[in-house]
PDB file of N, CA and C and ligand atoms in Angstrom:
ATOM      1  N   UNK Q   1       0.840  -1.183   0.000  1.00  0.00           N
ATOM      2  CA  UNK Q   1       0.000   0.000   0.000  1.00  0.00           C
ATOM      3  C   UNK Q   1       0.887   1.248   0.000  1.00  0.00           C
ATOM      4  N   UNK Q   2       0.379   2.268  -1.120  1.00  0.00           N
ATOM      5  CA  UNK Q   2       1.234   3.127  -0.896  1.00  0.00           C
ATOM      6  C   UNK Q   2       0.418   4.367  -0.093  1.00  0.00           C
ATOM      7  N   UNK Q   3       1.477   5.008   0.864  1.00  0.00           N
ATOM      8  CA  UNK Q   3       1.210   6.040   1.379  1.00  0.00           C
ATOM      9  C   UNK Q   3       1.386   7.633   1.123  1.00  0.00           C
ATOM     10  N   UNK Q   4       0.610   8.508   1.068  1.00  0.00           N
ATOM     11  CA  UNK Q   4       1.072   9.874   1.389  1.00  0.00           C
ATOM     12  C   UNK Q   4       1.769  10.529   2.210  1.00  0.00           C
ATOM     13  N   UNK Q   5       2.858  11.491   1.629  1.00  0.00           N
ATOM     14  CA  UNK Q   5       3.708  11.832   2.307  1.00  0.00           C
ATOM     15  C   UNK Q   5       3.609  13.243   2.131  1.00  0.00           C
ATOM     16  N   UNK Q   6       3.308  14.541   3.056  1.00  0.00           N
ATOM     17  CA  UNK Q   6       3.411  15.585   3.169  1.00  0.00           C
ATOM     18  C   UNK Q   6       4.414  15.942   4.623  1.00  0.00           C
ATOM     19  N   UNK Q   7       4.650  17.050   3.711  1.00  0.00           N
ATOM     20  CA  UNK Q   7       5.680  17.804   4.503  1.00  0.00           C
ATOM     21  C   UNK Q   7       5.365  18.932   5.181  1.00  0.00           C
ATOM     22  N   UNK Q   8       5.848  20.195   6.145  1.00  0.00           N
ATOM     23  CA  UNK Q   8       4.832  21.258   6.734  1.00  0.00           C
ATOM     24  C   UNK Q   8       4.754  22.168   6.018  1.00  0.00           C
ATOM     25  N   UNK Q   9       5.792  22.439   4.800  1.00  0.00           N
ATOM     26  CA  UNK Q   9       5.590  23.618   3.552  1.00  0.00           C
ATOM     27  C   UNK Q   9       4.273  23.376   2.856  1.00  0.00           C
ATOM     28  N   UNK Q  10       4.244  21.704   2.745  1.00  0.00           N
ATOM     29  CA  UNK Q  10       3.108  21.587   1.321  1.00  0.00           C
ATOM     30  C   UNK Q  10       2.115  21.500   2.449  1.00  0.00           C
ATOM     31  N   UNK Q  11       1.998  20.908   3.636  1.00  0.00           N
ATOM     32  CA  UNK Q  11       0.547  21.723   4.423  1.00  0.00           C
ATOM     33  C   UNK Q  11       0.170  22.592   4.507  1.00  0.00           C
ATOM     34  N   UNK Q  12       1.157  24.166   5.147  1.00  0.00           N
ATOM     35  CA  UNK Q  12       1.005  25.197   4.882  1.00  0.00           C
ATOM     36  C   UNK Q  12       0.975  26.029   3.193  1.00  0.00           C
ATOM     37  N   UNK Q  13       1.405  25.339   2.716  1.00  0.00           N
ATOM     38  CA  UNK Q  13       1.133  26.055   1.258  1.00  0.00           C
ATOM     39  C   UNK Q  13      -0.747  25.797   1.188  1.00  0.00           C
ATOM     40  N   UNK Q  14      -0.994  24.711   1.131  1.00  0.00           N
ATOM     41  CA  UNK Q  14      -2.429  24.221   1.057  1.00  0.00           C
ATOM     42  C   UNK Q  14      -3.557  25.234   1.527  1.00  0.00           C
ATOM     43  N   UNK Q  15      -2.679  25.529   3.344  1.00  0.00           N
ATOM     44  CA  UNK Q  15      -3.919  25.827   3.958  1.00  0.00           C
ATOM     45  C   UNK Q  15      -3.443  27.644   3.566  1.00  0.00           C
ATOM     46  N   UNK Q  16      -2.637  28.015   2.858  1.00  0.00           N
ATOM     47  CA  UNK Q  16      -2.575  29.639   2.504  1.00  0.00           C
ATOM     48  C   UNK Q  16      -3.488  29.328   1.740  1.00  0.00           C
ATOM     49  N   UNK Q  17      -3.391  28.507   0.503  1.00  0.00           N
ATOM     50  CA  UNK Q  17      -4.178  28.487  -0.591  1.00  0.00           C
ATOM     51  C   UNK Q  17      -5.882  28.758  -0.008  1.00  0.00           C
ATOM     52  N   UNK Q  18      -6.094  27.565   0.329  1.00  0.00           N
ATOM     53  CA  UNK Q  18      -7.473  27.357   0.914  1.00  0.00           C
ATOM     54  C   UNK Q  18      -8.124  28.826   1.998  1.00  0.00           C
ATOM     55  N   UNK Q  19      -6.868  29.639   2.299  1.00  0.00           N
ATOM     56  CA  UNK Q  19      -7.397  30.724   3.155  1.00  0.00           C
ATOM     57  C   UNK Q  19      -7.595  31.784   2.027  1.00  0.00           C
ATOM     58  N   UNK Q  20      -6.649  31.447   1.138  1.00  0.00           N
ATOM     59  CA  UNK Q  20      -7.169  32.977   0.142  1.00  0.00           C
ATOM     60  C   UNK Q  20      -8.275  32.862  -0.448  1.00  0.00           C
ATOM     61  N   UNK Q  21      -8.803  31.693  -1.060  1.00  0.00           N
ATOM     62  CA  UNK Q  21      -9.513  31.010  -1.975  1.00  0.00           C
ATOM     63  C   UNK Q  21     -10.892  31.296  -1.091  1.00  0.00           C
ATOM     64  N   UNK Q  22     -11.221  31.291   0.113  1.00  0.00           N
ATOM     65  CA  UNK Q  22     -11.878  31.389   1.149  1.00  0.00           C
ATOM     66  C   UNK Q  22     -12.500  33.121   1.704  1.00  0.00           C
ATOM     67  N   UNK Q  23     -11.437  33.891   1.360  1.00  0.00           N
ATOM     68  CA  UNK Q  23     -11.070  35.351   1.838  1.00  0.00           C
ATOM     69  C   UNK Q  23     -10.994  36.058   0.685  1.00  0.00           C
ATOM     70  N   UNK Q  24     -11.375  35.858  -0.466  1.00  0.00           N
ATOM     71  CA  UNK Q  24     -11.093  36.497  -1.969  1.00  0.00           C
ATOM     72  C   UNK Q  24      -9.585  37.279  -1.387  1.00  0.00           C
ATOM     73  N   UNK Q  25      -8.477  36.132  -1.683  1.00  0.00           N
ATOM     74  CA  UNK Q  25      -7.344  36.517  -1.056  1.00  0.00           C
ATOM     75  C   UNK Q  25      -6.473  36.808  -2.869  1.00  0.00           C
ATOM     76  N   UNK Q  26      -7.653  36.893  -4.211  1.00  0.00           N
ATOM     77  CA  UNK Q  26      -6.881  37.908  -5.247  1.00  0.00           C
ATOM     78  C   UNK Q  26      -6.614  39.243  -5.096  1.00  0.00           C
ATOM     79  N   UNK Q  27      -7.010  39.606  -4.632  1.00  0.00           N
ATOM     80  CA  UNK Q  27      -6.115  41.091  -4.089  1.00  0.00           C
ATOM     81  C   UNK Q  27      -5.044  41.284  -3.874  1.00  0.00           C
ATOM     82  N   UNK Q  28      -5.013  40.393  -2.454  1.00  0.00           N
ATOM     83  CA  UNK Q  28      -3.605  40.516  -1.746  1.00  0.00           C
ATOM     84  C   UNK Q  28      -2.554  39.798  -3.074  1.00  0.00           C
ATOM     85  N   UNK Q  29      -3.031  38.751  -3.680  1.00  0.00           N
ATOM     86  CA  UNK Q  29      -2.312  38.110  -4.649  1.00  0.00           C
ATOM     87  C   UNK Q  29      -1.906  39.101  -5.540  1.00  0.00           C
ATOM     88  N   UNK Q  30      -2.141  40.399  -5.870  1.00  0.00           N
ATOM     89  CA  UNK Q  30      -2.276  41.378  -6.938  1.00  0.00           C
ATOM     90  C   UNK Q  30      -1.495  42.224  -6.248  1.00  0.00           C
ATOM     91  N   UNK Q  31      -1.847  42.424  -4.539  1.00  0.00           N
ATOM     92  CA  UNK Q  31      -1.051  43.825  -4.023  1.00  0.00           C
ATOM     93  C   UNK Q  31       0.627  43.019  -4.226  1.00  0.00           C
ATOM     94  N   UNK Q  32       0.798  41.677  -3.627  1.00  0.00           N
ATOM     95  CA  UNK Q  32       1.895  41.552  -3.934  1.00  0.00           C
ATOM     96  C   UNK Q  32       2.554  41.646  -5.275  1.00  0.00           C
ATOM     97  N   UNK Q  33       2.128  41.835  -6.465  1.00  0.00           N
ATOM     98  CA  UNK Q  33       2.959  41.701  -7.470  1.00  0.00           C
ATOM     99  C   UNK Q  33       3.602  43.153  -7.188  1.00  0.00           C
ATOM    100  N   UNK Q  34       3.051  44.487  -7.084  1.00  0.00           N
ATOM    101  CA  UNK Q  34       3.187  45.541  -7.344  1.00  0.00           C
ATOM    102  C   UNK Q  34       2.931  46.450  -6.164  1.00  0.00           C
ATOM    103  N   UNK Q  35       4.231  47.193  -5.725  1.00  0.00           N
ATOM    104  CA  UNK Q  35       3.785  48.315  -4.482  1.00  0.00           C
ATOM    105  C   UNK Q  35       3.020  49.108  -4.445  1.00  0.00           C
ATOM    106  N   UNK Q  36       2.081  48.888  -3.473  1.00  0.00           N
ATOM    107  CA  UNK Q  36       0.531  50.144  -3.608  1.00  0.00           C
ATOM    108  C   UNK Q  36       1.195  51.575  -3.796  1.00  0.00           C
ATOM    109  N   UNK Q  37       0.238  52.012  -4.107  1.00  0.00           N
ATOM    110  CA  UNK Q  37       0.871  53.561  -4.329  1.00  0.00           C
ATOM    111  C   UNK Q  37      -0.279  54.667  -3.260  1.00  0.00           C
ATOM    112  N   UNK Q  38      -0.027  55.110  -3.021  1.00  0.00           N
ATOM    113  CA  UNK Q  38      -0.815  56.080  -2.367  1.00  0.00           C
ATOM    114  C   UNK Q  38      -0.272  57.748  -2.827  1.00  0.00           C
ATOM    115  N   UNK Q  39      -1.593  58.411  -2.607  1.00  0.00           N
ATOM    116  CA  UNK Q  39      -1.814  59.229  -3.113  1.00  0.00           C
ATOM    117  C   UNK Q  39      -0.776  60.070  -2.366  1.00  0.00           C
ATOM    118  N   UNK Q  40       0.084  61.155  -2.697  1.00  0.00           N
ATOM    119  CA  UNK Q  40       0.970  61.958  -2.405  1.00  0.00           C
ATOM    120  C   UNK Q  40       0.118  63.207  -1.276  1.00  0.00           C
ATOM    121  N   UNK Q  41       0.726  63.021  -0.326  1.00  0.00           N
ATOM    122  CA  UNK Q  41       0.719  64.314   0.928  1.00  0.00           C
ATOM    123  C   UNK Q  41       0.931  65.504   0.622  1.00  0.00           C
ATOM    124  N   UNK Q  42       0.149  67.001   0.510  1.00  0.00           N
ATOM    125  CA  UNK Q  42       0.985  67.968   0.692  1.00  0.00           C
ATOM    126  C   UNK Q  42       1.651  68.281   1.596  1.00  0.00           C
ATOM    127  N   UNK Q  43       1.303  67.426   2.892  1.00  0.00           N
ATOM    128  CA  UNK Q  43       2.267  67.298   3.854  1.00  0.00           C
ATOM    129  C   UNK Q  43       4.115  66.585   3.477  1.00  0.00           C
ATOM    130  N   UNK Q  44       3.914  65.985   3.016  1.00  0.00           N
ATOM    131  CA  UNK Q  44       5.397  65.393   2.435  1.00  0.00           C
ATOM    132  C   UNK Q  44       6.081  66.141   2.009  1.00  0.00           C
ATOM    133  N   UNK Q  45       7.368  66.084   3.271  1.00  0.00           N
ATOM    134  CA  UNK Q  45       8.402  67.215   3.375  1.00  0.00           C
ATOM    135  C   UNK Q  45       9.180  68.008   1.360  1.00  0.00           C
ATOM    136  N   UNK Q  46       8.821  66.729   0.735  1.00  0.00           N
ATOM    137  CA  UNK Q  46       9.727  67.232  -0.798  1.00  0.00           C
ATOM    138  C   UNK Q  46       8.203  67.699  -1.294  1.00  0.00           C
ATOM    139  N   UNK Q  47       7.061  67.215  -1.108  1.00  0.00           N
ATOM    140  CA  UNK Q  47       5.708  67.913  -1.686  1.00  0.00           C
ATOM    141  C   UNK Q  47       6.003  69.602  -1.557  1.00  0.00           C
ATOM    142  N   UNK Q  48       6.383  69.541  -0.018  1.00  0.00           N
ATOM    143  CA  UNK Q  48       6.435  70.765   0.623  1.00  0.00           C
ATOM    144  C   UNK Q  48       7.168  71.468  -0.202  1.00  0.00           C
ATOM    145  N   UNK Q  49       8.183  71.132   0.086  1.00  0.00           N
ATOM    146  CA  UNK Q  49       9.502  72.267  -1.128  1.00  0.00           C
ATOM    147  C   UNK Q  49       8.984  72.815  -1.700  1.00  0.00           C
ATOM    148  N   UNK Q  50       7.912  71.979  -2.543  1.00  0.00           N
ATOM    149  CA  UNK Q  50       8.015  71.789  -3.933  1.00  0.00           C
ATOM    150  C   UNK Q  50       6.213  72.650  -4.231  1.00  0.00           C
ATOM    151  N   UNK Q  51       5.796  73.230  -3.161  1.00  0.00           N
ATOM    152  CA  UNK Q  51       4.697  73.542  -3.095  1.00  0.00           C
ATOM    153  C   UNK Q  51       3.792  73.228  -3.678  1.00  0.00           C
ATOM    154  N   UNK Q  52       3.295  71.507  -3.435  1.00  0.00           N
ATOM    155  CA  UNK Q  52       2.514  70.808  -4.229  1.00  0.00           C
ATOM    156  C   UNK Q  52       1.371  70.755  -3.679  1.00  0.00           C
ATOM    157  N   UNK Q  53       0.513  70.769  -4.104  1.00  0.00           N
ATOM    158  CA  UNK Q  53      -1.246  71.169  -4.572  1.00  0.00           C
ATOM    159  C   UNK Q  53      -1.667  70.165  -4.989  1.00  0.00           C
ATOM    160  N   UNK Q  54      -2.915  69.154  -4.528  1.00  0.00           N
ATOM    161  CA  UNK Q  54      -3.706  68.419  -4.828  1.00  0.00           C
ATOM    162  C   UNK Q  54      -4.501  69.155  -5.911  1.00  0.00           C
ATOM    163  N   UNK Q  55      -4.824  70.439  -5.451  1.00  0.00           N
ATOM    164  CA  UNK Q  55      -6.115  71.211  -6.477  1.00  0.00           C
ATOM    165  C   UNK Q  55      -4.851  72.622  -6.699  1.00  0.00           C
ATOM    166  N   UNK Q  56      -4.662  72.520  -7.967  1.00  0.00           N
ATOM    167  CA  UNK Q  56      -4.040  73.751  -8.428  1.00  0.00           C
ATOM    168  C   UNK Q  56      -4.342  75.459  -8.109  1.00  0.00           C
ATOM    169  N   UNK Q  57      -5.593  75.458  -7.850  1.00  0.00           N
ATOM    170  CA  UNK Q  57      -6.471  76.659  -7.472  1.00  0.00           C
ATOM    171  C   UNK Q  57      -6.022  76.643  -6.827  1.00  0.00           C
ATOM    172  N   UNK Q  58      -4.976  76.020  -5.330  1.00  0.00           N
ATOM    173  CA  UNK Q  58      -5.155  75.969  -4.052  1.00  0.00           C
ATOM    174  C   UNK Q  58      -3.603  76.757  -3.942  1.00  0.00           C
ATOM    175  N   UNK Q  59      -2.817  76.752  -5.389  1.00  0.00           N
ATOM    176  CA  UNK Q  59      -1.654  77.480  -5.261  1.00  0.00           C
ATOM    177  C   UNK Q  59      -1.214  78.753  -4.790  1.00  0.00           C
ATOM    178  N   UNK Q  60      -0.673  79.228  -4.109  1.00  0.00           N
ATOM    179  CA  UNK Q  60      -0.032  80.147  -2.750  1.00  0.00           C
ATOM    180  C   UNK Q  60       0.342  81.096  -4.384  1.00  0.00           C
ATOM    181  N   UNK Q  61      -0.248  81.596  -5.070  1.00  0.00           N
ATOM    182  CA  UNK Q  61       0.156  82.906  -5.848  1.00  0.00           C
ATOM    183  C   UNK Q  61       1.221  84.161  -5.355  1.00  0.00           C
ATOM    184  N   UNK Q  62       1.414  84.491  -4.450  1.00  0.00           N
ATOM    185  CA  UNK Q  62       2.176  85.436  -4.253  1.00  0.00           C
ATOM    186  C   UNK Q  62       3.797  84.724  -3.577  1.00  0.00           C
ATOM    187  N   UNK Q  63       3.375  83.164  -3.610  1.00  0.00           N
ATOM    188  CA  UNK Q  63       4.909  82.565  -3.175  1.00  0.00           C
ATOM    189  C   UNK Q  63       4.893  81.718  -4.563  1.00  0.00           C
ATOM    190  N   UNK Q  64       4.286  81.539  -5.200  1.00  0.00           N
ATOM    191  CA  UNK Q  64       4.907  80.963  -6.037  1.00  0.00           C
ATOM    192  C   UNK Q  64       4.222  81.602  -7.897  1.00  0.00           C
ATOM    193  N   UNK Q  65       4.837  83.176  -8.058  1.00  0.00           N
ATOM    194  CA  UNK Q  65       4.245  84.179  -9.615  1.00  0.00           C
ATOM    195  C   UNK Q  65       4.270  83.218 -10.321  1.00  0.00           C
ATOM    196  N   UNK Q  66       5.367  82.400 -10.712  1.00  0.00           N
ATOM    197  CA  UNK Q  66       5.274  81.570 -12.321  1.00  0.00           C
ATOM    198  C   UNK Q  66       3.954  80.657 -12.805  1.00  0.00           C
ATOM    199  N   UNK Q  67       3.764  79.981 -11.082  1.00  0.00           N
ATOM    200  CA  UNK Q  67       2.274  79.387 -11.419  1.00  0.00           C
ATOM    201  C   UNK Q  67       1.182  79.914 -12.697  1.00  0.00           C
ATOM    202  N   UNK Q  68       0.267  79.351 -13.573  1.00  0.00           N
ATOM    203  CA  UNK Q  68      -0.394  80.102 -14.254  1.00  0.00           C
ATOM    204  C   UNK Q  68      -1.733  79.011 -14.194  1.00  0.00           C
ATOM    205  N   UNK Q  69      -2.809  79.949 -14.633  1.00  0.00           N
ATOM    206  CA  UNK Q  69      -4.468  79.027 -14.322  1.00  0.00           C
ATOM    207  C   UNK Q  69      -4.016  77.589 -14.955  1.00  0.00           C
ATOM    208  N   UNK Q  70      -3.459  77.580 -15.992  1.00  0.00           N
ATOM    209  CA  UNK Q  70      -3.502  76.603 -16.906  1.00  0.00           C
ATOM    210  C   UNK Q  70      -2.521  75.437 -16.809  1.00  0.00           C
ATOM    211  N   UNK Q  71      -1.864  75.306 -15.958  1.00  0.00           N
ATOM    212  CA  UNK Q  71      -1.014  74.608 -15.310  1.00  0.00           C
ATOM    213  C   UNK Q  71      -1.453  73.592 -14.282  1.00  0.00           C
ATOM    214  N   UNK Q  72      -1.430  72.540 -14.914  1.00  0.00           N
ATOM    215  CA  UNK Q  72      -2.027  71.545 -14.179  1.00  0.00           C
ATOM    216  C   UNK Q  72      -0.760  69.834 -13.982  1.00  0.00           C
ATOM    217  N   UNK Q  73      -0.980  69.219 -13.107  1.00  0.00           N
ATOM    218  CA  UNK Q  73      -0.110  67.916 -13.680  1.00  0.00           C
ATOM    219  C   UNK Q  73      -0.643  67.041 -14.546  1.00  0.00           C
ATOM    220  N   UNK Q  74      -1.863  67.193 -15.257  1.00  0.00           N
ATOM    221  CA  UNK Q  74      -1.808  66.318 -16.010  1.00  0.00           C
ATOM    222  C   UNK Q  74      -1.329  67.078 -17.684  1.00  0.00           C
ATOM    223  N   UNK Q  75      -1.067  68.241 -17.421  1.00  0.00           N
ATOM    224  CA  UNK Q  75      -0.174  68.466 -18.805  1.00  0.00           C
ATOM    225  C   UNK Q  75       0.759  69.101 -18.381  1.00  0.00           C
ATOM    226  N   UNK Q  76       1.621  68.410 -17.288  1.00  0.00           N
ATOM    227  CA  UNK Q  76       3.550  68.219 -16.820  1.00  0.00           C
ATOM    228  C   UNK Q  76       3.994  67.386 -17.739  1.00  0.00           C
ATOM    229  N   UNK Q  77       5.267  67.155 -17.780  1.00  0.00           N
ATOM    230  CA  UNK Q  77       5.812  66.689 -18.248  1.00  0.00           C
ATOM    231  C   UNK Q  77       6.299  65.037 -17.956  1.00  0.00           C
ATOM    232  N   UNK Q  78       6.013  65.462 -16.868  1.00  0.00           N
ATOM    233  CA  UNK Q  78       6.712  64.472 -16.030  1.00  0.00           C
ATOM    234  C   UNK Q  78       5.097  63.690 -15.047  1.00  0.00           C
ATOM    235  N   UNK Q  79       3.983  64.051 -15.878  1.00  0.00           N
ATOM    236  CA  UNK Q  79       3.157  63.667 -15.612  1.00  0.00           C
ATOM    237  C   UNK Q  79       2.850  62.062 -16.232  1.00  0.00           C
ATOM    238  N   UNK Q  80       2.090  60.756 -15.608  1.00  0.00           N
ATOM    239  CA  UNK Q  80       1.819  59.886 -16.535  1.00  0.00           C
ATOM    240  C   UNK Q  80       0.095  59.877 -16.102  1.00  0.00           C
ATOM    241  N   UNK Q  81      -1.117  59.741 -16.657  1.00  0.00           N
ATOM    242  CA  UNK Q  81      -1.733  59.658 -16.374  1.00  0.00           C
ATOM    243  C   UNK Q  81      -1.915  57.527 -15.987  1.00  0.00           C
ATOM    244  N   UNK Q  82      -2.455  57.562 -14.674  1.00  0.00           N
ATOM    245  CA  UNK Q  82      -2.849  56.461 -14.677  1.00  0.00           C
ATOM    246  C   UNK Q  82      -4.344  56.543 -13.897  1.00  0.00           C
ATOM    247  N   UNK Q  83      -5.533  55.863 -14.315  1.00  0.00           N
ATOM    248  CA  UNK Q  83      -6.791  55.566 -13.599  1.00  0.00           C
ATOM    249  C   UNK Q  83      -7.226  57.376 -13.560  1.00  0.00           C
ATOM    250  N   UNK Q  84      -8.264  57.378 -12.149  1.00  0.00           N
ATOM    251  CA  UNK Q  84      -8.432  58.903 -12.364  1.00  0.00           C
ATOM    252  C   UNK Q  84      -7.285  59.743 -11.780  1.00  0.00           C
ATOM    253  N   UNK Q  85      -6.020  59.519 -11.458  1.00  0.00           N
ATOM    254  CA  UNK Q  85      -5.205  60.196 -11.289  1.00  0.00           C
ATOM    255  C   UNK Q  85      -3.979  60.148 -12.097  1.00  0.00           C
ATOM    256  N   UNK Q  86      -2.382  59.941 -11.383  1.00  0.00           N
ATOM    257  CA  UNK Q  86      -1.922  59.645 -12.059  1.00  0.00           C
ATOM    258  C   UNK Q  86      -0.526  59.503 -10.953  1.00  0.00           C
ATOM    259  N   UNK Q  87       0.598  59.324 -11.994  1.00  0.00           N
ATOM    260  CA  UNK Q  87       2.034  59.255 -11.207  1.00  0.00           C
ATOM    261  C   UNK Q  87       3.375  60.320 -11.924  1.00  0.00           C
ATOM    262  N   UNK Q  88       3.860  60.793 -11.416  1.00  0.00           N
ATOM    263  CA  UNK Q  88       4.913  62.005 -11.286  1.00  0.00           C
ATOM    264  C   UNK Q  88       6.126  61.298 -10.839  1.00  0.00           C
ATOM    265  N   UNK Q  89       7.622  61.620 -11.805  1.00  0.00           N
ATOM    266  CA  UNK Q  89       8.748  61.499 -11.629  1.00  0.00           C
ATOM    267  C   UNK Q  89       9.191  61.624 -10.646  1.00  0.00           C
ATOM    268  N   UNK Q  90       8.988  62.527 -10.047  1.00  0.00           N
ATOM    269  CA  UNK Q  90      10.042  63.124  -9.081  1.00  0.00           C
ATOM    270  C   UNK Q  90       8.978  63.077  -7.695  1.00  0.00           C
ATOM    271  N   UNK Q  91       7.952  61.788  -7.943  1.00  0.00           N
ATOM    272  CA  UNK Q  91       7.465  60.958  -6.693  1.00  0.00           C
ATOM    273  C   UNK Q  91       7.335  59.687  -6.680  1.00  0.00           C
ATOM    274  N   UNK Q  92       8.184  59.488  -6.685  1.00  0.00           N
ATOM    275  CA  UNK Q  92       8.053  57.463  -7.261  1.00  0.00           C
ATOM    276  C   UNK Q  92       7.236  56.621  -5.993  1.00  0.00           C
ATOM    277  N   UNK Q  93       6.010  55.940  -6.352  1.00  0.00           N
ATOM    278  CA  UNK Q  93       5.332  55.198  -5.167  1.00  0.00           C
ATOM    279  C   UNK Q  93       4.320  55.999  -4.873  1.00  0.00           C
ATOM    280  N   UNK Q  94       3.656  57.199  -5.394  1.00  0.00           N
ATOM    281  CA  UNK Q  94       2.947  58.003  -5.051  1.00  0.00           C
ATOM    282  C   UNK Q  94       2.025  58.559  -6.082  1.00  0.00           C
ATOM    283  N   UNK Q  95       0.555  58.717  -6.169  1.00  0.00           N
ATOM    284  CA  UNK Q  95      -0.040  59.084  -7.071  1.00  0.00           C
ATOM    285  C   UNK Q  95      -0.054  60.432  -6.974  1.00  0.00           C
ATOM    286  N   UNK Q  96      -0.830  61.461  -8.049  1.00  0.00           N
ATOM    287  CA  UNK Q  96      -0.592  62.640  -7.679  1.00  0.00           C
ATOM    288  C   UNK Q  96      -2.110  63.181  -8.961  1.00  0.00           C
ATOM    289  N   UNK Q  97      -3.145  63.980  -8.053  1.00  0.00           N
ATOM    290  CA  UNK Q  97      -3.886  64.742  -9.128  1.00  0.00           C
ATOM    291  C   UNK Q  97      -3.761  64.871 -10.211  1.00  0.00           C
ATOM    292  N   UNK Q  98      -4.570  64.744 -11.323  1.00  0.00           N
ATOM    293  CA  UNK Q  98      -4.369  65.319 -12.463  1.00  0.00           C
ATOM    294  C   UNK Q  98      -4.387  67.074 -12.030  1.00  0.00           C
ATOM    295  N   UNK Q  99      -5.314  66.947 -11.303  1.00  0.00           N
ATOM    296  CA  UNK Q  99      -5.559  68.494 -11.045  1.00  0.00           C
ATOM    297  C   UNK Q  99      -4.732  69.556 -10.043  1.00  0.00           C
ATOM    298  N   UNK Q 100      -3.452  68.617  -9.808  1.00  0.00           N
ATOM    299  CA  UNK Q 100      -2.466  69.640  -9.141  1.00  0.00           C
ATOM    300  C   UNK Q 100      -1.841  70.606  -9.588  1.00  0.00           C
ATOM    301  N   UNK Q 101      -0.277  70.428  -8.994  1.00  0.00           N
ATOM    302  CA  UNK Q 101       0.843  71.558  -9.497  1.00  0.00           C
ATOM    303  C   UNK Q 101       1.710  71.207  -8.377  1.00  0.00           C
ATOM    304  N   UNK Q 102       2.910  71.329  -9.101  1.00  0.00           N
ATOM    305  CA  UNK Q 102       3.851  71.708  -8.200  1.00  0.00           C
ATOM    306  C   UNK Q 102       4.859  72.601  -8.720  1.00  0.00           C
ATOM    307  N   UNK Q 103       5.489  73.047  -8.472  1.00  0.00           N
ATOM    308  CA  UNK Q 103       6.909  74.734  -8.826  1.00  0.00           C
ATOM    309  C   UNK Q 103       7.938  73.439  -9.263  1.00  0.00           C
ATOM    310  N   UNK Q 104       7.603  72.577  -9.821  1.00  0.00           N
ATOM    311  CA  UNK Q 104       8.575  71.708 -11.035  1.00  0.00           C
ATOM    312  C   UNK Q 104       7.922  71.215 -11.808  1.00  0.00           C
ATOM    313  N   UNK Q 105       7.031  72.122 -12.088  1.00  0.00           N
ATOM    314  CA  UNK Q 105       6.068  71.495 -13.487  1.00  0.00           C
ATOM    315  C   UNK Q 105       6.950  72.264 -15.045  1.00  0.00           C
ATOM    316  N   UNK Q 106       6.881  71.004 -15.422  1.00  0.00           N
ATOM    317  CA  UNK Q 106       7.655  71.731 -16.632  1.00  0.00           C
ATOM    318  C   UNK Q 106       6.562  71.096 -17.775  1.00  0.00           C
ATOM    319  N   UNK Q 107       5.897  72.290 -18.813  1.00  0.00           N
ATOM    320  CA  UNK Q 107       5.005  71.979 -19.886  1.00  0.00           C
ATOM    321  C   UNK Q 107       5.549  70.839 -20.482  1.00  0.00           C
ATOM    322  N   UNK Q 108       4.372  70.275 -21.175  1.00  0.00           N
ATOM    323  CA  UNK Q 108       4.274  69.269 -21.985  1.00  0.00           C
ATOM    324  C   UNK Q 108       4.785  69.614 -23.524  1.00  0.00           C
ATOM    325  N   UNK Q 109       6.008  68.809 -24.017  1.00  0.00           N
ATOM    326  CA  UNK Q 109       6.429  69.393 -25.141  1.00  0.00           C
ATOM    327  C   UNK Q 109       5.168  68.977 -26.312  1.00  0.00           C
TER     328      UNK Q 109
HETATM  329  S1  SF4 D   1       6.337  67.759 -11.339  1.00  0.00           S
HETATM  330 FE1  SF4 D   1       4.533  68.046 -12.623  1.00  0.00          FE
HETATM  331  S2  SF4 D   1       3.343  66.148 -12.412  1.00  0.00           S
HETATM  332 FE2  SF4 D   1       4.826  66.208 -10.738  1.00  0.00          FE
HETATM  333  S3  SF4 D   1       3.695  67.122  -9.028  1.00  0.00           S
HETATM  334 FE3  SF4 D   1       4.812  68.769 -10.065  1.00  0.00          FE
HETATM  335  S4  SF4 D   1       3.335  69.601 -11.554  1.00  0.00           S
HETATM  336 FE4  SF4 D   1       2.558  67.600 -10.895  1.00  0.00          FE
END
């Protein structure tokens, strides 16, 4: 007679399986491929520098003249649009308004 032979990896592999499969554990299967991103702080000390604005309207005009109405991140340069927002160079891991700004927006060639 032959017998089964498990080991405590292929138990525990099983019972992860059976817990995700259980927990709609595709998510987590998805968060791991790729680092979540969260949406960028104007609190975040380089946001700060950089006098970054969720809502462009919200720009400090008399600290920062060059600003103009029409200046937005989603026509930066360094803008990518992704979903309803998007992601910015010079914030890696961090989403960022289409409808911001920051004083390193450089137009869209
Ligand atoms: S560099 Fe451009 S895309 Fe990035 S936060 Fe500043 S204005 Fe927005």
């Amino acid at each position: 007679m032959k017998t089964r032979h498990t080991d405590g990896a292929t138990d525990a592999r099983r019972r992860a399986l059976l817990i995700l499969g259980l927990f709609g554990g595709g998510g987590l299967l998805a968060a791991g491929r790729a680092p979540a991103q969260e949406p960028l702080a104007e609190t975040d000390p380089t946001a700060q520098a950089l006098g970054y604005k969720a809502d462009a309207a919200q720009v400090d005009a008399a600290k920062f003249p060059r600003h103009a109405a029409n200046q937005t991140c989603a026509s930066c340069n360094f803008f990518k649009a992704e979903g309803a927002g998007g992601s910015c160079q010079l914030f890696p891991g961090k989403t960022v308004s289409s409808k911001g700004w920051c004083s390193a927006y450089a137009a869209r060639p």
